[in-house]
Amino acid sequence: MNQELLYKYFKGTASIEEEKQILDWVEASEENREAYLKERMLFDVSLFSTKQDNKKKTIRLMPMLCWAARIAAAVIIAVSGYYMTTNYIYNKDAQPQTITVPAGQRAQITLADGTRVWLNAQSTLTYASDFGRNDRNVELDGEAYFEVAKNKKLPFYVHTEMHKVRVVGTSFNVCAYKGSKEFETTLVEGIVDIYPSCNNQVITRLQKDEFFANYDGRCKKTILPSYEYLRWKEGLYCFDDVPFSGILDKLEKYYNVKITVTSPRLLTHEGLTGKFREQDGIEHILRAISKEHPFKFRINENKDSIIIYEHYCPVKVDK
């Protein structure tokens, strides 16, 4: 198989015809699959050549287009499933592969079956090294947007802490951070079946434009008024009638900061609406929100911690 074509596939720029050509080649023999895995590991490892300075963090996000070209700068990929050695032997027991996106960053990947996945900040996607061979299962901790390649013989499952989602060929968004006791699914195209994480009894089926959520046992299903909030994968943050606490939680992930609110009264504010570009920066966003919901804030010298307080209650910020 031509290496240039494989690298186009790894970058997510291959055409549908080229993707099919590659997948057919991989399935043709164990030798082809072994060669594919070796090339994939070499591609992923080569992207780590640009090292990040972990000692000093800044409030900064790269546009999604940069991630398409430098995905490893935002993603730490566990290559344990590849086991490339001079005497490489394919392990019949599929090894897990994990993709983790740090706080304040995003990434886009293409799975072996052609499914495209966008991962939001502080999200982790795990799947077997033989993904697409006998099944299509992924485990998600965080938020991801999926454009699933159609395969009626092998349904695509997204497993989360609270629920699992089953699809065939569908575009949808799942938000399910572990420990949050919150689960959200938005269906853009196709059909989605939602189950509890522990059994196969369907809770509900979503049709196009429907939204399902489970907030600590309180479930709701509704028609989504717009897809604006899904534009996070484009670097556009849209909030529509969102509680102040909910906005702060997302800003912490988007900009890799710790936000502390000194007055509980500030967190009682409901129904905030706004639209911001990622390059606007967190200071611009907070100033814009404070015009509607008055508060003050201070950022520490390292720009990784923010304290929000009421006008009459100044605070000292540690450096």
C-alpha positions as a LaTeX table, in Angstrom:
\begin{tabular}{lrrr}
\hline
Residue & $x$ (\AA) & $y$ (\AA) & $z$ (\AA) \\
\hline
Met1 & 0.00 & 0.00 & 0.00 \\
Asn2 & 1.28 & 3.46 & $-0.90$ \\
Gln3 & 2.58 & 5.25 & 2.22 \\
Glu4 & 1.39 & 8.65 & 0.99 \\
Leu5 & $-2.17$ & 7.31 & 0.70 \\
Leu6 & $-1.99$ & 5.80 & 4.19 \\
Tyr7 & $-0.84$ & 9.12 & 5.64 \\
Lys8 & $-3.73$ & 10.90 & 3.92 \\
Tyr9 & $-6.03$ & 8.44 & 5.67 \\
Phe10 & $-4.36$ & 8.98 & 9.06 \\
Lys11 & $-4.74$ & 12.76 & 8.64 \\
Gly12 & $-8.42$ & 12.40 & 7.70 \\
Thr13 & $-7.96$ & 13.92 & 4.22 \\
Ala14 & $-8.50$ & 10.77 & 2.13 \\
Ser15 & $-11.54$ & 10.56 & $-0.12$ \\
Ile16 & $-14.33$ & 8.02 & 0.47 \\
Glu17 & $-12.99$ & 5.89 & $-2.37$ \\
Glu18 & $-9.46$ & 6.00 & $-0.94$ \\
Glu19 & $-10.72$ & 5.10 & 2.54 \\
Lys20 & $-12.56$ & 2.08 & 1.13 \\
Gln21 & $-9.44$ & 1.03 & $-0.76$ \\
Ile22 & $-7.37$ & 1.14 & 2.44 \\
Leu23 & $-9.95$ & $-0.71$ & 4.58 \\
Asp24 & $-10.30$ & $-3.46$ & 1.95 \\
Trp25 & $-6.52$ & $-3.79$ & 1.85 \\
Val26 & $-6.27$ & $-4.04$ & 5.67 \\
Glu27 & $-8.93$ & $-6.76$ & 5.82 \\
Ala28 & $-7.34$ & $-8.77$ & 3.01 \\
Ser29 & $-4.63$ & $-10.38$ & 5.18 \\
Glu30 & $-2.89$ & $-10.40$ & 8.56 \\
Glu31 & 0.27 & $-9.21$ & 6.82 \\
Asn32 & $-1.52$ & $-6.13$ & 5.51 \\
Arg33 & $-3.01$ & $-5.40$ & 8.91 \\
Glu34 & 0.42 & $-5.72$ & 10.53 \\
Ala35 & 1.87 & $-3.29$ & 7.99 \\
Tyr36 & $-1.01$ & $-0.88$ & 8.59 \\
Leu37 & $-0.48$ & $-0.90$ & 12.37 \\
Lys38 & 3.27 & $-0.31$ & 11.98 \\
Glu39 & 2.71 & 2.64 & 9.65 \\
Arg40 & 0.07 & 4.07 & 11.98 \\
Met41 & 2.44 & 3.91 & 14.93 \\
Leu42 & 5.27 & 5.54 & 12.95 \\
Phe43 & 2.89 & 8.30 & 11.89 \\
Asp44 & 1.68 & 8.93 & 15.45 \\
Val45 & 5.16 & 8.83 & 16.97 \\
Ser46 & 6.57 & 11.22 & 14.36 \\
Leu47 & 4.06 & 13.82 & 15.44 \\
Phe48 & 5.59 & 13.91 & 18.90 \\
Ser49 & 8.76 & 15.55 & 17.60 \\
Thr50 & 7.53 & 18.96 & 18.76 \\
Lys51 & 7.78 & 18.91 & 22.54 \\
Gln52 & 5.55 & 21.02 & 24.77 \\
Asp53 & 6.82 & 23.03 & 27.71 \\
Asn54 & 4.86 & 21.62 & 30.65 \\
Lys55 & 6.37 & 23.95 & 33.24 \\
Lys56 & 4.49 & 27.06 & 32.16 \\
Lys57 & 0.94 & 26.91 & 30.87 \\
Thr58 & $-0.74$ & 29.72 & 28.99 \\
Ile59 & $-4.38$ & 30.37 & 28.18 \\
Arg60 & $-4.30$ & 29.45 & 24.52 \\
Leu61 & $-6.12$ & 27.23 & 22.08 \\
Met62 & $-5.04$ & 26.19 & 18.58 \\
Pro63 & $-7.62$ & 26.28 & 15.79 \\
Met64 & $-8.99$ & 22.92 & 14.69 \\
Leu65 & $-7.15$ & 23.16 & 11.38 \\
Cys66 & $-3.86$ & 23.11 & 13.25 \\
Trp67 & $-4.93$ & 19.94 & 15.03 \\
Ala68 & $-5.54$ & 18.21 & 11.72 \\
Ala69 & $-1.88$ & 18.79 & 10.87 \\
Arg70 & $-0.39$ & 18.46 & 14.38 \\
Ile71 & $-2.80$ & 16.18 & 16.18 \\
Ala72 & $-0.13$ & 14.77 & 18.47 \\
Ala73 & 0.52 & 18.22 & 19.96 \\
Ala74 & $-2.93$ & 17.96 & 21.50 \\
Val75 & $-3.29$ & 14.23 & 21.85 \\
Ile76 & $-1.35$ & 11.71 & 23.89 \\
Ile77 & $-1.74$ & 8.37 & 22.16 \\
Ala78 & $-1.05$ & 5.13 & 23.97 \\
Val79 & 0.57 & 2.95 & 21.34 \\
Ser80 & 0.56 & $-0.19$ & 23.46 \\
Gly81 & $-1.75$ & $-1.85$ & 20.93 \\
Tyr82 & 0.87 & $-1.67$ & 18.21 \\
Tyr83 & 3.84 & $-3.47$ & 19.86 \\
Met84 & 6.23 & $-2.77$ & 17.05 \\
Thr85 & 9.44 & $-4.74$ & 17.54 \\
Thr86 & 11.94 & $-6.39$ & 15.21 \\
Asn87 & 10.03 & $-9.65$ & 15.70 \\
Tyr88 & 6.54 & $-8.14$ & 15.69 \\
Ile89 & 3.78 & $-10.66$ & 16.39 \\
Tyr90 & 0.08 & $-9.77$ & 16.12 \\
Asn91 & $-1.67$ & $-10.43$ & 19.42 \\
Lys92 & $-5.05$ & $-12.05$ & 18.97 \\
Asp93 & $-6.24$ & $-10.41$ & 22.20 \\
Ala94 & $-6.84$ & $-6.86$ & 21.03 \\
Gln95 & $-4.86$ & $-4.29$ & 22.97 \\
Pro96 & $-6.63$ & $-1.09$ & 24.07 \\
Gln97 & $-5.68$ & 2.18 & 22.44 \\
Thr98 & $-6.36$ & 5.43 & 24.23 \\
Ile99 & $-6.52$ & 8.97 & 22.92 \\
Thr100 & $-6.56$ & 11.73 & 25.55 \\
Val101 & $-7.11$ & 15.42 & 24.86 \\
Pro102 & $-5.74$ & 17.75 & 27.56 \\
Ala103 & $-7.72$ & 20.61 & 29.06 \\
Gly104 & $-8.00$ & 23.63 & 26.82 \\
Gln105 & $-7.49$ & 21.70 & 23.58 \\
Arg106 & $-9.41$ & 19.74 & 20.93 \\
Ala107 & $-8.57$ & 17.05 & 18.38 \\
Gln108 & $-10.00$ & 15.21 & 15.37 \\
Ile109 & $-9.20$ & 11.60 & 14.41 \\
Thr110 & $-10.35$ & 8.99 & 11.90 \\
Leu111 & $-10.92$ & 5.42 & 13.09 \\
Ala112 & $-10.05$ & 2.35 & 11.05 \\
Asp113 & $-13.61$ & 1.99 & 9.70 \\
Gly114 & $-13.65$ & 5.56 & 8.39 \\
Thr115 & $-15.61$ & 7.00 & 11.32 \\
Arg116 & $-14.57$ & 10.58 & 12.12 \\
Val117 & $-14.43$ & 11.71 & 15.74 \\
Trp118 & $-13.95$ & 15.19 & 17.18 \\
Leu119 & $-12.83$ & 15.19 & 20.82 \\
Asn120 & $-13.39$ & 18.14 & 23.11 \\
Ala121 & $-11.18$ & 19.27 & 25.98 \\
Gln122 & $-10.36$ & 16.81 & 28.77 \\
Ser123 & $-11.84$ & 13.94 & 26.80 \\
Thr124 & $-10.59$ & 10.37 & 26.44 \\
Leu125 & $-11.52$ & 7.84 & 23.77 \\
Thr126 & $-10.55$ & 4.18 & 24.16 \\
Tyr127 & $-10.96$ & 1.36 & 21.63 \\
Ala128 & $-9.38$ & $-1.99$ & 20.75 \\
Ser129 & $-6.52$ & $-2.28$ & 18.29 \\
Asp130 & $-8.71$ & $-4.57$ & 16.15 \\
Phe131 & $-11.54$ & $-2.03$ & 16.07 \\
Gly132 & $-13.81$ & $-2.68$ & 13.10 \\
Arg133 & $-12.81$ & $-6.31$ & 12.65 \\
Asn134 & $-15.57$ & $-8.04$ & 14.66 \\
Asp135 & $-17.21$ & $-5.11$ & 16.42 \\
Arg136 & $-17.13$ & $-1.32$ & 16.71 \\
Asn137 & $-16.99$ & $-0.35$ & 20.38 \\
Val138 & $-15.47$ & 2.80 & 21.85 \\
Glu139 & $-15.44$ & 4.07 & 25.41 \\
Leu140 & $-15.83$ & 7.81 & 25.99 \\
Asp141 & $-14.99$ & 9.92 & 29.00 \\
Gly142 & $-15.77$ & 13.51 & 28.00 \\
Glu143 & $-17.39$ & 15.03 & 24.93 \\
Ala144 & $-17.16$ & 13.90 & 21.33 \\
Tyr145 & $-18.89$ & 14.42 & 18.01 \\
Phe146 & $-19.14$ & 11.32 & 15.81 \\
Glu147 & $-19.69$ & 10.91 & 12.08 \\
Val148 & $-20.07$ & 7.14 & 11.98 \\
Ala149 & $-19.31$ & 5.20 & 8.82 \\
Lys150 & $-22.27$ & 3.02 & 7.80 \\
Asn151 & $-22.01$ & $-0.71$ & 8.43 \\
Lys152 & $-25.29$ & $-2.52$ & 9.08 \\
Lys153 & $-23.47$ & $-5.71$ & 10.03 \\
Leu154 & $-21.41$ & $-4.00$ & 12.75 \\
Pro155 & $-23.33$ & $-1.43$ & 14.82 \\
Phe156 & $-21.25$ & 1.31 & 16.43 \\
Tyr157 & $-21.41$ & 1.56 & 20.24 \\
Val158 & $-20.30$ & 4.44 & 22.45 \\
His159 & $-19.92$ & 3.33 & 26.07 \\
Thr160 & $-19.97$ & 5.94 & 28.84 \\
Glu161 & $-20.17$ & 5.84 & 32.63 \\
Met162 & $-23.98$ & 6.15 & 32.69 \\
His163 & $-25.20$ & 5.01 & 29.27 \\
Lys164 & $-24.26$ & 3.38 & 25.99 \\
Val165 & $-25.31$ & 4.59 & 22.55 \\
Arg166 & $-25.94$ & 2.33 & 19.55 \\
Val167 & $-25.89$ & 3.53 & 15.94 \\
Val168 & $-25.23$ & 2.20 & 12.44 \\
Gly169 & $-24.34$ & 5.23 & 10.33 \\
Thr170 & $-25.11$ & 8.43 & 12.16 \\
Ser171 & $-23.88$ & 11.90 & 13.13 \\
Phe172 & $-24.32$ & 12.73 & 16.80 \\
Asn173 & $-22.78$ & 14.38 & 19.85 \\
Val174 & $-22.21$ & 12.77 & 23.26 \\
Cys175 & $-21.20$ & 14.63 & 26.42 \\
Ala176 & $-20.48$ & 12.36 & 29.39 \\
Tyr177 & $-17.59$ & 13.25 & 31.68 \\
Lys178 & $-16.93$ & 10.65 & 34.36 \\
Gly179 & $-17.96$ & 11.76 & 37.82 \\
Ser180 & $-20.26$ & 14.51 & 36.55 \\
Lys181 & $-23.47$ & 12.42 & 36.82 \\
Glu182 & $-24.50$ & 14.02 & 33.54 \\
Phe183 & $-25.10$ & 12.50 & 30.13 \\
Glu184 & $-26.21$ & 14.27 & 26.94 \\
Thr185 & $-26.77$ & 13.04 & 23.39 \\
Thr186 & $-27.74$ & 15.18 & 20.41 \\
Leu187 & $-28.71$ & 13.50 & 17.14 \\
Val188 & $-27.90$ & 15.33 & 13.91 \\
Glu189 & $-28.50$ & 12.58 & 11.33 \\
Gly190 & $-29.68$ & 8.96 & 11.49 \\
Ile191 & $-31.08$ & 7.06 & 14.45 \\
Val192 & $-29.68$ & 6.57 & 17.96 \\
Asp193 & $-30.70$ & 4.00 & 20.59 \\
Ile194 & $-29.75$ & 4.78 & 24.19 \\
Tyr195 & $-29.32$ & 2.08 & 26.85 \\
Pro196 & $-28.23$ & 1.98 & 30.48 \\
Ser197 & $-24.54$ & 1.16 & 30.74 \\
Cys198 & $-25.33$ & $-2.14$ & 32.48 \\
Asn199 & $-27.93$ & $-3.79$ & 30.22 \\
Asn200 & $-29.46$ & $-3.91$ & 26.72 \\
Gln201 & $-32.93$ & $-2.59$ & 27.49 \\
Val202 & $-33.53$ & 0.47 & 25.32 \\
Ile203 & $-34.36$ & 3.63 & 27.25 \\
Thr204 & $-35.25$ & 5.71 & 24.22 \\
Arg205 & $-34.67$ & 6.09 & 20.49 \\
Leu206 & $-33.70$ & 9.47 & 19.07 \\
Gln207 & $-34.73$ & 10.74 & 15.67 \\
Lys208 & $-33.13$ & 13.62 & 13.77 \\
Asp209 & $-32.84$ & 16.86 & 15.79 \\
Glu210 & $-33.72$ & 15.22 & 19.11 \\
Phe211 & $-31.81$ & 15.70 & 22.35 \\
Phe212 & $-31.68$ & 13.37 & 25.37 \\
Ala213 & $-30.14$ & 14.12 & 28.75 \\
Asn214 & $-29.79$ & 12.44 & 32.12 \\
Tyr215 & $-28.84$ & 14.77 & 34.95 \\
Asp216 & $-28.22$ & 12.61 & 38.04 \\
Gly217 & $-31.29$ & 10.48 & 37.36 \\
Arg218 & $-33.50$ & 13.25 & 35.96 \\
Cys219 & $-34.06$ & 12.44 & 32.30 \\
Lys220 & $-35.42$ & 14.69 & 29.60 \\
Lys221 & $-35.96$ & 14.40 & 25.86 \\
Thr222 & $-36.69$ & 17.34 & 23.59 \\
Ile223 & $-36.36$ & 18.78 & 20.12 \\
Leu224 & $-33.10$ & 20.68 & 19.73 \\
Pro225 & $-33.82$ & 24.29 & 18.70 \\
Ser226 & $-30.45$ & 24.67 & 16.96 \\
Tyr227 & $-27.05$ & 23.06 & 16.56 \\
Glu228 & $-25.18$ & 26.14 & 17.70 \\
Tyr229 & $-23.77$ & 24.59 & 20.84 \\
Leu230 & $-22.22$ & 21.80 & 18.74 \\
Arg231 & $-19.98$ & 24.35 & 17.07 \\
Trp232 & $-17.35$ & 23.78 & 19.76 \\
Lys233 & $-15.60$ & 21.57 & 17.18 \\
Glu234 & $-15.23$ & 24.68 & 14.99 \\
Gly235 & $-13.79$ & 26.77 & 17.81 \\
Leu236 & $-17.04$ & 28.65 & 18.45 \\
Tyr237 & $-18.54$ & 28.53 & 21.94 \\
Cys238 & $-22.30$ & 29.10 & 22.00 \\
Phe239 & $-24.38$ & 29.34 & 25.16 \\
Asp240 & $-28.17$ & 29.56 & 25.05 \\
Asp241 & $-30.05$ & 29.97 & 28.33 \\
Val242 & $-27.24$ & 28.27 & 30.28 \\
Pro243 & $-26.68$ & 28.69 & 34.05 \\
Phe244 & $-23.59$ & 30.69 & 35.04 \\
Ser245 & $-22.17$ & 27.61 & 36.81 \\
Gly246 & $-22.53$ & 25.58 & 33.62 \\
Ile247 & $-20.64$ & 28.19 & 31.59 \\
Leu248 & $-17.80$ & 28.33 & 34.11 \\
Asp249 & $-17.48$ & 24.53 & 34.06 \\
Lys250 & $-17.00$ & 24.58 & 30.28 \\
Leu251 & $-14.61$ & 27.53 & 30.35 \\
Glu252 & $-12.37$ & 25.63 & 32.76 \\
Lys253 & $-12.06$ & 22.83 & 30.22 \\
Tyr254 & $-11.76$ & 25.07 & 27.16 \\
Tyr255 & $-9.03$ & 27.31 & 28.59 \\
Asn256 & $-7.23$ & 25.00 & 31.02 \\
Val257 & $-7.85$ & 27.15 & 34.10 \\
Lys258 & $-9.19$ & 26.63 & 37.60 \\
Ile259 & $-12.10$ & 28.97 & 38.38 \\
Thr260 & $-13.12$ & 29.69 & 41.97 \\
Val261 & $-16.27$ & 31.63 & 42.85 \\
Thr262 & $-16.13$ & 33.23 & 46.30 \\
Ser263 & $-19.85$ & 34.03 & 46.56 \\
Pro264 & $-22.46$ & 31.24 & 46.13 \\
Arg265 & $-25.00$ & 33.93 & 45.22 \\
Leu266 & $-23.23$ & 34.48 & 41.91 \\
Leu267 & $-23.87$ & 30.85 & 40.95 \\
Thr268 & $-27.64$ & 31.23 & 41.27 \\
His269 & $-27.86$ & 33.25 & 38.07 \\
Glu270 & $-29.71$ & 31.37 & 35.33 \\
Gly271 & $-30.36$ & 31.79 & 31.64 \\
Leu272 & $-27.19$ & 33.31 & 30.20 \\
Thr273 & $-26.82$ & 33.53 & 26.43 \\
Gly274 & $-23.78$ & 34.37 & 24.33 \\
Lys275 & $-21.55$ & 33.36 & 21.42 \\
Phe276 & $-17.77$ & 33.62 & 21.50 \\
Arg277 & $-14.83$ & 32.62 & 19.35 \\
Glu278 & $-12.13$ & 30.56 & 21.00 \\
Gln279 & $-9.51$ & 33.15 & 20.07 \\
Asp280 & $-11.46$ & 35.80 & 21.98 \\
Gly281 & $-9.87$ & 34.42 & 25.14 \\
Ile282 & $-11.34$ & 33.78 & 28.56 \\
Glu283 & $-10.83$ & 37.36 & 29.80 \\
His284 & $-12.95$ & 38.74 & 26.95 \\
Ile285 & $-15.66$ & 36.15 & 27.59 \\
Leu286 & $-15.83$ & 36.87 & 31.32 \\
Arg287 & $-15.96$ & 40.63 & 30.74 \\
Ala288 & $-18.81$ & 40.19 & 28.27 \\
Ile289 & $-20.76$ & 38.00 & 30.71 \\
Ser290 & $-20.14$ & 40.42 & 33.60 \\
Lys291 & $-22.01$ & 43.14 & 31.73 \\
Glu292 & $-25.20$ & 41.09 & 32.01 \\
His293 & $-24.38$ & 39.32 & 35.28 \\
Pro294 & $-22.24$ & 41.76 & 37.35 \\
Phe295 & $-19.11$ & 40.37 & 38.97 \\
Lys296 & $-15.37$ & 40.97 & 39.05 \\
Phe297 & $-12.52$ & 38.56 & 38.47 \\
Arg298 & $-8.77$ & 38.32 & 38.86 \\
Ile299 & $-6.29$ & 36.07 & 37.10 \\
Asn300 & $-3.07$ & 34.91 & 38.74 \\
Glu301 & 0.37 & 35.55 & 37.28 \\
Asn302 & 0.61 & 32.10 & 35.73 \\
Lys303 & $-2.80$ & 32.60 & 34.12 \\
Asp304 & $-4.00$ & 29.19 & 35.21 \\
Ser305 & $-6.29$ & 30.28 & 38.06 \\
Ile306 & $-9.19$ & 32.75 & 38.18 \\
Ile307 & $-11.14$ & 34.01 & 41.18 \\
Ile308 & $-14.60$ & 35.47 & 40.60 \\
Tyr309 & $-16.08$ & 37.69 & 43.31 \\
Glu310 & $-18.74$ & 40.28 & 43.89 \\
His311 & $-18.03$ & 44.00 & 43.44 \\
Tyr312 & $-17.91$ & 44.78 & 47.14 \\
Cys313 & $-15.64$ & 41.88 & 48.08 \\
Pro314 & $-12.06$ & 42.33 & 46.78 \\
Val315 & $-9.75$ & 39.35 & 47.13 \\
Lys316 & $-6.05$ & 38.64 & 47.02 \\
Val317 & $-4.89$ & 36.34 & 44.26 \\
Asp318 & $-1.90$ & 34.10 & 44.87 \\
Lys319 & 0.82 & 34.23 & 42.25 \\
\hline
\end{tabular}
